[in-house]
Coordinates of C-alpha atoms in Angstrom, one line a residue:
X20 CA 113.0 143.2 82.0
X21 CA 115.5 146.1 81.7
X22 CA 119.2 145.6 81.2
X23 CA 121.0 144.7 84.5
X24 CA 118.0 144.0 86.3
X25 CA 117.4 140.4 87.5
X26 CA 114.2 138.9 86.5
X27 CA 113.8 137.6 90.2
X28 CA 114.2 141.0 91.6
X29 CA 112.4 142.8 88.9
X30 CA 109.3 140.4 89.4
X31 CA 109.4 140.7 93.4
X32 CA 109.6 144.6 93.0
X33 CA 106.7 144.7 90.6
X34 CA 104.5 142.3 92.4
X35 CA 105.1 143.9 95.8
X36 CA 104.8 147.6 95.0
X37 CA 101.6 146.4 92.8
X38 CA 99.9 145.1 95.6
X39 CA 100.8 148.2 97.7
X40 CA 98.9 150.2 94.9
X41 CA 96.2 147.4 94.6
X42 CA 95.2 147.7 98.5
X43 CA 95.1 151.6 98.3
X44 CA 93.0 151.5 95.3
X45 CA 90.3 149.3 96.6
X46 CA 90.6 149.8 99.9
X47 CA 91.0 153.7 100.1
X48 CA 90.2 155.1 96.6
X49 CA 87.3 153.3 95.0
X50 CA 84.9 152.6 97.8
X51 CA 83.8 149.5 95.6
X52 CA 85.1 146.8 98.2
X53 CA 82.4 148.2 100.7
X54 CA 79.0 148.1 99.1
X55 CA 77.5 150.0 102.1
X56 CA 78.0 153.4 103.5
X57 CA 77.1 156.8 102.4
X58 CA 79.4 159.2 100.3
X59 CA 80.1 161.5 102.9
X60 CA 81.4 158.7 105.3
X61 CA 83.8 157.8 102.2
X62 CA 85.0 161.2 101.9
X63 CA 85.8 161.4 105.5
X64 CA 87.3 158.0 105.7
X65 CA 89.6 158.8 102.8
X66 CA 90.7 162.0 104.3
X67 CA 91.3 160.7 107.6
X68 CA 93.6 158.0 105.8
X69 CA 95.5 160.6 103.8
X70 CA 96.2 162.8 106.8
X71 CA 97.2 159.8 108.8
X72 CA 99.5 158.8 106.0
X73 CA 100.9 162.3 105.6
X74 CA 101.6 162.9 109.5
X75 CA 103.2 159.7 109.6
X76 CA 105.6 160.3 106.9
X77 CA 106.5 163.4 108.3
X78 CA 107.0 161.9 111.5
X79 CA 109.4 159.4 110.5
X80 CA 111.3 161.8 108.4
X81 CA 111.7 163.9 111.4
X82 CA 112.6 161.2 113.9
X83 CA 115.2 159.5 111.3
X84 CA 116.9 163.0 111.1
X85 CA 117.6 162.7 114.8
X86 CA 118.0 158.8 115.4
X87 CA 118.8 156.3 112.9
X88 CA 115.7 154.4 112.1
X89 CA 115.8 150.8 110.2
X90 CA 113.1 150.5 107.8
X91 CA 114.1 146.8 106.9
X92 CA 114.8 143.7 108.9
X93 CA 112.2 141.2 110.4
X94 CA 110.7 143.7 113.0
X95 CA 109.5 146.6 110.5
X96 CA 108.7 144.0 107.6
X97 CA 106.3 142.3 110.1
X98 CA 104.9 145.3 111.9
X99 CA 103.7 147.4 109.1
X100 CA 101.8 145.2 107.1
X101 CA 100.3 143.8 110.4
X102 CA 99.0 147.5 111.1
X103 CA 97.4 147.7 107.8
X104 CA 96.0 144.4 108.0
X105 CA 94.5 145.5 111.4
X106 CA 93.3 148.6 109.9
X107 CA 91.4 146.7 106.9
X108 CA 89.7 144.6 109.4
X109 CA 88.4 147.7 111.4
X110 CA 87.2 149.0 108.0
X111 CA 85.5 145.9 107.2
X112 CA 83.6 145.7 110.7
X113 CA 82.8 149.5 110.4
X114 CA 81.3 149.3 107.1
X115 CA 79.5 146.2 107.7
X116 CA 77.6 147.9 110.7
X117 CA 76.4 151.3 109.5
X118 CA 76.4 152.5 113.1
X119 CA 80.1 151.7 113.8
X120 CA 81.3 155.0 112.1
X121 CA 84.1 155.4 114.8
X122 CA 85.4 152.1 113.5
X123 CA 85.7 153.3 110.1
X124 CA 87.6 156.3 111.0
X125 CA 89.9 154.1 113.3
X126 CA 90.4 151.8 110.3
X127 CA 91.4 154.5 108.2
X128 CA 93.8 156.3 110.6
X129 CA 95.7 153.2 111.5
X130 CA 95.6 152.0 107.8
X131 CA 97.4 155.4 106.9
X132 CA 100.0 154.9 109.5
X133 CA 100.8 151.4 108.2
X134 CA 101.1 152.3 104.5
X135 CA 103.5 155.1 105.2
X136 CA 105.6 152.4 107.2
X137 CA 105.3 150.3 103.9
X138 CA 106.2 153.1 101.9
X139 CA 109.4 153.4 103.9
X140 CA 109.8 149.7 103.5
X141 CA 109.7 149.6 99.5
X142 CA 111.5 152.8 98.9
X143 CA 114.8 151.7 99.9
X144 CA 115.3 148.5 97.2
X145 CA 113.4 150.7 94.5
X146 CA 116.0 153.7 95.1
X147 CA 118.6 151.0 94.7
X148 CA 118.0 150.3 90.9
X149 CA 120.6 151.5 88.9
X150 CA 118.8 152.8 85.9
X151 CA 116.1 155.3 85.4
X152 CA 114.5 153.1 82.9
X153 CA 114.7 150.3 85.5
X154 CA 112.9 152.4 88.0
X155 CA 110.2 153.7 85.6
X156 CA 109.5 150.2 84.2
X157 CA 109.3 148.7 87.7
X158 CA 106.8 151.4 89.1
X159 CA 104.8 151.8 85.9
X160 CA 104.2 148.0 85.8
X161 CA 103.4 147.7 89.5
X162 CA 100.9 150.6 89.1
X163 CA 99.2 148.8 86.1
X164 CA 99.4 145.3 88.3
X165 CA 97.9 147.1 91.0
X166 CA 95.0 148.3 88.7
X167 CA 94.3 144.9 87.3
X168 CA 94.0 143.3 90.9
X169 CA 91.6 146.6 91.8
X170 CA 89.8 145.9 89.0
X171 CA 89.5 141.9 89.9
X172 CA 88.7 142.0 93.7
X173 CA 85.2 143.7 93.6
X174 CA 84.1 141.0 91.1
X175 CA 85.0 138.2 93.7
X176 CA 82.5 137.1 96.6
X177 CA 82.2 139.4 99.3
X178 CA 84.3 137.2 101.7
X179 CA 87.0 136.4 99.0
X180 CA 87.2 140.0 98.1
X181 CA 88.0 141.1 101.9
X182 CA 90.3 138.1 102.5
X183 CA 92.4 139.1 99.3
X184 CA 92.6 142.5 100.3
X185 CA 93.8 141.5 103.5
X186 CA 96.6 139.6 102.0
X187 CA 97.8 142.3 99.8
X188 CA 100.0 143.9 102.6
X189 CA 101.4 140.4 103.5
X190 CA 102.3 140.1 99.9
X191 CA 104.0 143.3 99.8
X192 CA 106.1 142.4 102.8
X193 CA 107.2 139.0 101.4
X194 CA 108.6 140.6 98.2
X195 CA 110.3 143.4 100.1
X196 CA 111.9 140.7 102.3
X197 CA 112.9 138.6 99.3
X198 CA 114.4 141.6 97.4
X199 CA 116.4 142.5 100.8
X200 CA 117.9 138.9 100.5
X201 CA 119.0 139.4 96.9
X202 CA 120.6 142.7 97.7
X203 CA 122.4 141.4 100.9
X204 CA 123.8 138.4 98.6
X205 CA 124.9 141.0 96.0
X206 CA 126.3 143.2 98.6
X207 CA 128.3 140.6 100.5
X208 CA 129.8 139.4 97.0
X209 CA 130.7 143.0 96.2
X210 CA 132.6 143.1 99.6
X211 CA 134.4 140.2 99.2
X212 CA 135.8 141.4 95.7
X213 CA 136.3 145.1 96.8
X214 CA 139.7 146.7 98.0
X215 CA 139.8 147.6 101.8
X216 CA 138.6 151.2 102.2
X217 CA 141.0 153.8 103.0
X218 CA 140.7 156.0 106.2
X219 CA 139.9 158.9 104.3
X220 CA 137.1 157.0 102.6
X221 CA 135.7 155.8 105.9
X222 CA 135.9 159.2 107.2
X223 CA 134.0 160.7 104.1
X224 CA 131.4 158.0 104.8
X225 CA 130.8 159.2 108.4
X226 CA 130.5 162.6 107.5
X227 CA 127.8 161.8 104.7
X228 CA 125.7 159.4 107.2
X229 CA 125.6 162.2 109.6
X230 CA 124.8 165.3 107.5
X231 CA 121.3 166.5 108.0
X232 CA 118.9 165.9 105.1
X233 CA 118.2 169.3 103.7
X234 CA 121.8 170.3 103.9
X235 CA 122.8 167.3 101.9
X236 CA 120.1 167.3 99.5
X237 CA 120.2 171.2 98.8
X238 CA 123.8 171.0 98.1
X239 CA 122.6 169.0 94.9
X240 CA 120.4 171.9 93.9
X241 CA 117.9 173.3 96.2
X242 CA 116.1 175.2 93.5
X243 CA 115.4 172.2 91.6
X244 CA 114.4 170.1 94.9
X245 CA 112.1 173.0 96.1
X246 CA 110.6 173.0 92.5
X247 CA 109.9 169.3 92.6
X248 CA 108.4 169.3 95.9
X249 CA 105.9 172.2 94.7
X250 CA 105.1 170.3 91.7
X251 CA 104.3 167.4 93.7
X252 CA 101.8 169.5 95.7
X253 CA 100.2 171.4 92.5
X254 CA 99.9 168.2 90.4
X255 CA 98.5 166.2 92.9
X256 CA 95.6 168.8 93.8
X257 CA 93.7 168.2 90.7
X258 CA 93.5 164.4 91.5
X259 CA 92.2 165.0 95.0
X260 CA 89.5 167.4 93.6
X261 CA 88.3 164.8 91.1
X262 CA 88.3 161.9 93.5
X263 CA 86.3 163.6 96.1
X264 CA 84.0 164.9 93.4
X265 CA 83.0 162.0 91.2
X266 CA 84.4 158.7 92.7
X267 CA 82.7 158.6 96.0
X268 CA 79.4 159.6 94.7
X269 CA 79.3 155.8 93.8
X270 CA 79.5 154.7 97.5
X271 CA 77.0 152.2 98.2
X272 CA 76.0 151.9 94.4
X273 CA 77.0 150.4 91.4
X274 CA 80.8 151.0 90.8
X275 CA 80.6 150.2 87.2
X276 CA 81.6 153.7 86.2
X277 CA 84.8 153.9 88.3
X278 CA 85.9 150.5 86.8
X279 CA 85.3 151.8 83.2
X280 CA 87.7 154.9 84.3
X281 CA 90.3 152.6 85.9
X282 CA 90.1 150.4 83.0
X283 CA 90.9 153.1 80.4
X284 CA 93.6 154.6 82.8
X285 CA 95.4 151.2 83.2
X286 CA 95.4 150.7 79.1
X287 CA 96.9 154.4 78.7
X288 CA 99.6 153.7 81.2
X289 CA 100.6 150.5 79.5
X290 CA 100.9 152.2 76.0
X291 CA 103.0 155.1 78.0
X292 CA 105.1 152.4 79.8
X293 CA 106.0 150.9 76.5
X294 CA 106.7 154.1 74.7
X295 CA 108.8 155.6 77.4
X296 CA 111.1 152.4 77.6
X297 CA 111.5 152.5 73.9
X298 CA 112.3 156.0 73.6
X299 CA 114.6 156.0 76.9
X300 CA 116.7 153.2 75.4
X301 CA 116.9 154.2 71.5
X302 CA 116.9 158.0 71.7
X303 CA 117.1 159.2 75.3
X304 CA 114.0 160.8 75.3
X305 CA 111.5 161.0 78.2
X306 CA 107.7 160.4 77.3
X307 CA 106.2 160.2 80.9
X308 CA 107.4 163.5 81.5
X309 CA 105.8 165.3 78.3
X310 CA 102.5 163.8 78.9
X311 CA 102.1 164.5 82.5
X312 CA 100.9 168.2 82.0
X313 CA 98.7 167.9 78.9
X314 CA 97.0 165.1 80.5
X315 CA 96.1 166.8 84.0
X316 CA 95.5 170.3 82.5
X317 CA 92.7 168.4 79.9
X318 CA 91.1 166.8 82.8
X319 CA 90.9 169.9 85.2
X320 CA 89.6 171.9 82.0
X321 CA 86.6 169.3 82.1
X322 CA 86.0 168.9 85.9
X323 CA 84.0 172.1 86.2
X324 CA 81.4 170.5 84.2
X325 CA 80.6 168.4 87.3
X326 CA 79.9 171.6 89.2
X327 CA 76.7 172.4 87.2
X328 CA 75.0 169.1 88.7
X329 CA 74.9 165.7 88.7
X330 CA 72.9 164.9 85.5
X331 CA 73.3 161.7 83.8
X332 CA 74.0 163.5 80.4
X333 CA 77.4 164.9 82.0
X334 CA 78.4 161.2 82.7
X335 CA 80.7 161.3 79.7
X336 CA 82.5 164.4 80.6
X337 CA 83.0 163.1 84.1
X338 CA 84.6 159.9 82.6
X339 CA 86.9 161.9 80.4
X340 CA 87.8 164.0 83.2
X341 CA 88.8 161.0 85.2
X342 CA 90.7 159.2 82.6
X343 CA 92.8 162.3 81.8
X344 CA 93.2 163.4 85.5
X345 CA 94.1 160.1 86.8
X346 CA 96.4 159.0 83.9
X347 CA 98.3 162.1 84.3
X348 CA 98.6 161.6 88.0
X349 CA 99.8 158.3 87.9
X350 CA 102.2 159.0 85.3
X351 CA 103.6 162.1 87.4
X352 CA 103.7 159.3 90.3
X353 CA 105.9 157.4 88.1
X354 CA 108.2 160.5 87.4
X355 CA 108.3 161.8 90.9
X356 CA 109.2 158.5 92.6
X357 CA 112.0 157.9 90.0
X358 CA 113.2 161.3 90.9
X359 CA 112.9 160.7 94.6
X360 CA 115.1 157.7 94.2
X361 CA 117.7 159.8 92.0
X362 CA 117.9 162.4 94.7
X363 CA 118.6 159.9 97.3
X364 CA 121.4 158.1 95.3
X365 CA 123.2 161.4 94.2
X366 CA 122.9 163.1 97.7
X367 CA 124.0 159.8 99.4
X368 CA 121.1 160.1 102.1
X369 CA 118.6 157.4 103.1
X370 CA 116.0 156.8 100.4
X371 CA 113.2 157.1 103.1
X372 CA 113.7 160.5 104.0
X373 CA 113.5 161.8 100.3
X374 CA 110.4 159.5 99.7
X375 CA 108.8 160.8 103.1
X376 CA 109.2 164.7 102.3
X377 CA 108.3 164.2 98.4
X378 CA 105.1 162.0 99.3
X379 CA 104.1 164.3 102.0
X380 CA 103.8 167.0 99.6
X381 CA 101.8 164.7 97.3
X382 CA 99.3 163.8 100.2
X383 CA 99.1 167.8 100.9
X384 CA 98.1 168.2 97.3
X385 CA 95.4 165.5 97.5
X386 CA 94.2 167.1 100.9
X387 CA 93.9 170.5 99.4
X388 CA 91.9 169.2 96.6
X389 CA 89.3 167.7 99.2
X390 CA 89.3 171.0 100.9
X391 CA 88.3 172.7 97.7
X392 CA 85.5 170.2 97.1
X393 CA 84.3 171.1 100.5
X394 CA 84.4 174.8 99.7
X395 CA 82.5 174.4 96.4
X396 CA 79.7 172.1 98.1
X397 CA 79.6 174.6 101.1
X398 CA 79.1 177.9 98.9
X399 CA 77.5 176.1 96.0
X400 CA 77.0 179.6 94.2
X401 CA 78.1 179.8 90.6
X402 CA 80.7 182.9 91.4
X403 CA 82.1 180.9 94.4
X404 CA 82.7 177.9 92.0
X405 CA 84.3 180.2 89.4
X406 CA 86.8 181.7 92.3
X407 CA 87.5 178.2 93.5
X408 CA 88.5 176.8 89.9
X409 CA 90.1 180.0 89.1
X410 CA 92.6 179.3 91.9
X411 CA 93.4 175.9 90.8
X412 CA 93.9 177.0 87.1
X413 CA 96.4 179.7 88.5
X414 CA 98.3 176.8 90.7
X415 CA 98.5 174.6 87.5
X416 CA 99.8 177.4 85.5
X417 CA 102.5 177.7 88.0
X418 CA 103.0 173.9 87.7
X419 CA 103.2 174.3 83.9
X420 CA 105.8 176.9 84.2
X421 CA 108.1 175.0 86.9
X422 CA 107.6 171.3 86.1
X423 CA 109.7 171.7 82.6
X424 CA 112.6 172.9 84.5
X425 CA 112.6 169.9 86.8
X426 CA 112.1 167.8 83.7
X427 CA 115.0 169.2 82.0
X428 CA 117.3 168.7 85.1
X429 CA 116.4 165.0 85.1
X430 CA 116.9 164.6 81.4
X431 CA 120.3 166.3 81.3
X432 CA 121.6 164.2 84.1
X433 CA 120.7 161.1 82.4
X434 CA 122.4 162.5 79.2
X435 CA 125.5 163.6 81.3
X436 CA 125.7 159.7 82.4
X437 CA 125.3 158.7 78.8
X438 CA 128.1 160.9 77.4
X439 CA 130.5 160.1 80.3
X440 CA 130.3 156.2 79.5
X441 CA 130.7 156.9 75.7
X442 CA 133.6 159.0 76.3
X443 CA 135.3 156.7 78.9
X444 CA 134.7 153.8 76.5
X445 CA 135.8 155.4 73.5
X446 CA 139.6 155.7 73.9
X447 CA 141.6 152.8 75.1
X448 CA 138.9 150.5 75.8
X449 CA 136.8 150.3 79.5
X450 CA 139.7 149.1 80.9
X451 CA 142.3 152.0 80.4
X452 CA 144.2 153.6 83.3
X453 CA 142.3 155.9 85.0
X454 CA 145.2 158.4 85.1
X455 CA 145.0 159.3 81.6
X456 CA 143.1 162.7 81.2
X457 CA 141.6 161.5 78.0
X458 CA 139.3 159.3 80.2
X459 CA 137.4 162.3 81.6
X460 CA 135.3 164.9 80.0
X461 CA 137.3 168.0 81.4
X462 CA 140.6 166.4 80.5
X463 CA 139.5 165.9 76.9
X464 CA 138.0 169.1 76.4
X465 CA 141.3 170.7 77.5
X466 CA 143.1 168.5 74.8
X467 CA 140.6 169.7 72.1
X468 CA 140.8 173.3 73.3
X469 CA 144.7 173.2 72.9
X470 CA 144.6 171.4 69.5
X471 CA 141.9 174.0 68.1
X472 CA 142.7 177.2 69.9
X473 CA 139.4 177.2 71.9
X474 CA 139.1 179.9 74.5
X475 CA 138.4 179.5 78.0
X476 CA 134.8 180.1 77.8
X477 CA 134.4 178.0 74.6
X478 CA 136.0 174.9 76.4
X479 CA 133.4 175.6 79.2
X480 CA 130.5 175.3 76.5
X481 CA 132.3 172.6 75.0
X482 CA 132.0 170.6 78.2
X483 CA 128.3 171.2 78.6
X484 CA 127.9 170.2 74.7
X485 CA 129.5 167.0 75.3
X486 CA 127.5 166.0 78.4
X487 CA 124.3 166.5 76.2
X488 CA 122.8 169.6 77.4
X489 CA 120.6 171.8 75.4
X490 CA 121.5 175.4 74.4
X491 CA 119.0 177.0 76.7
X492 CA 120.3 174.9 79.7
X493 CA 123.9 175.9 78.9
X494 CA 122.7 179.7 79.0
X495 CA 121.2 179.0 82.0
X496 CA 123.8 177.4 83.9
X497 CA 126.9 179.7 82.5
X498 CA 124.6 182.9 83.1
X499 CA 125.1 183.8 79.2
X500 CA 122.4 184.8 76.8
X501 CA 121.0 182.2 74.4
X502 CA 122.5 184.0 71.5
X503 CA 126.0 184.3 73.1
X504 CA 125.9 180.5 73.8
X505 CA 124.9 179.7 70.2
X506 CA 127.6 182.0 68.9
X507 CA 130.1 179.9 71.3
X508 CA 128.8 176.6 69.7
X509 CA 129.1 177.8 66.2
X510 CA 132.9 179.0 66.9
X511 CA 133.6 175.4 68.2
X512 CA 132.2 173.7 65.1
X513 CA 134.2 176.1 62.9
X514 CA 137.3 175.5 64.8
X515 CA 137.1 171.9 65.1
X516 CA 136.0 171.4 61.6
X517 CA 132.6 169.7 62.6
X518 CA 128.7 170.5 61.9
X519 CA 127.1 168.9 64.6
X520 CA 127.2 167.5 68.3
X521 CA 127.7 163.9 67.2
X522 CA 130.6 164.9 64.9
X523 CA 132.2 166.5 67.8
X524 CA 131.8 163.4 69.9
X525 CA 133.2 161.1 67.1
X526 CA 136.0 163.6 67.1
X527 CA 136.9 163.2 70.5
X528 CA 136.7 159.6 70.2
X529 CA 139.6 159.4 67.7
X530 CA 141.7 161.6 69.7
X531 CA 144.8 159.7 70.9

């Protein structure tokens, strides 16, 4: 497990979230659990589930903004899994009897409401993880675990497969309860050792608790938050397009093609998890974010081949489209949910609000992909298909332009944290007095500026440099041109007698 993350808590989160992904994949994505029913029924059932999930999340977010809703405790951890189990039972009965289409739709809607509540249950303990590496490791591992379970269940006898699927929501609930109990013990220990909060601190906490979600979140950078939610919509759209075009054509047939795709996706995500964790720990570089756009774009370029017909000669193209698109989509989910957790932590708002709004944007993207498939099937002419995919490509181009900016924001924040920790521990040890100006970046930059005669603007640029920002990022935040920032950095190095950022940090570490 990641540093600072307890083994017991980590395993509980991984199994709990993995069970959630497994249920979604088996019951509402692959259609491999139910070997009866038409492709059209699977299309409609999945769409009803996603719409119910999205509407429920928006309702939860709206209600929690007016009245506090506790997505924890015995009632919530029992109610929502029970709703999902009830919906799964309705799906089982409906698919077992071909004439009970209404039961299938009812089960899909009920399951969508229940899974929305279960997402609210799991997001709070997930958001409380301290490090990005912990969050990505847990969520990436849970997706892999969910895929492995989804591959196993269809190979069980029918009753065992359905029984296992019915148990998955209960497993998620038990794991969330266990993590909550571990966090409660940890919080109690922290309260016993913490000093009594001051009156001013209590007032600040009340103000934070009562502030509206969007007002508080947007103070953290409304442009970045809006861009993130737009990316959630755009990058989920190709997945909705692929799943409804290819996956559900296997309903009632042999799901071996989907299992092959899922196996490849699982293997690629495992490789990406290992690389991401290694590079984050050793080089503070993110792998997930750099892979998302190329994979989704590659899959989207292949998907139009499916529009030319359902010839078996195209099955290889279908598989490659699925592997690329679904791998990119799941890596984006890891990135997006990590970012939701960071936003909730930094804005000090309940995590379920951030996760509700963000996941709703993803759901809307999936629904839009479904709508595009319906449009293609309705018109079926070459020019209509071309126009439809042209719109998708234009939207993806917008995502290609926007996503790196959100990615850079996350990378900069993590570098900021690392730089602050290094600077605070570099002089006088970690236990030094907090009143010494050398123990914060601004104070130490002021000392360097006075020692080496830096201008006010050069001191500003120096602070950004020590926080790990790129030159282009500094230019964007200081409203200077790239060449001007580059000139300021050159002057700073020249005056301080250093040649790189690392030498500059070493210089500040030596200041007494």
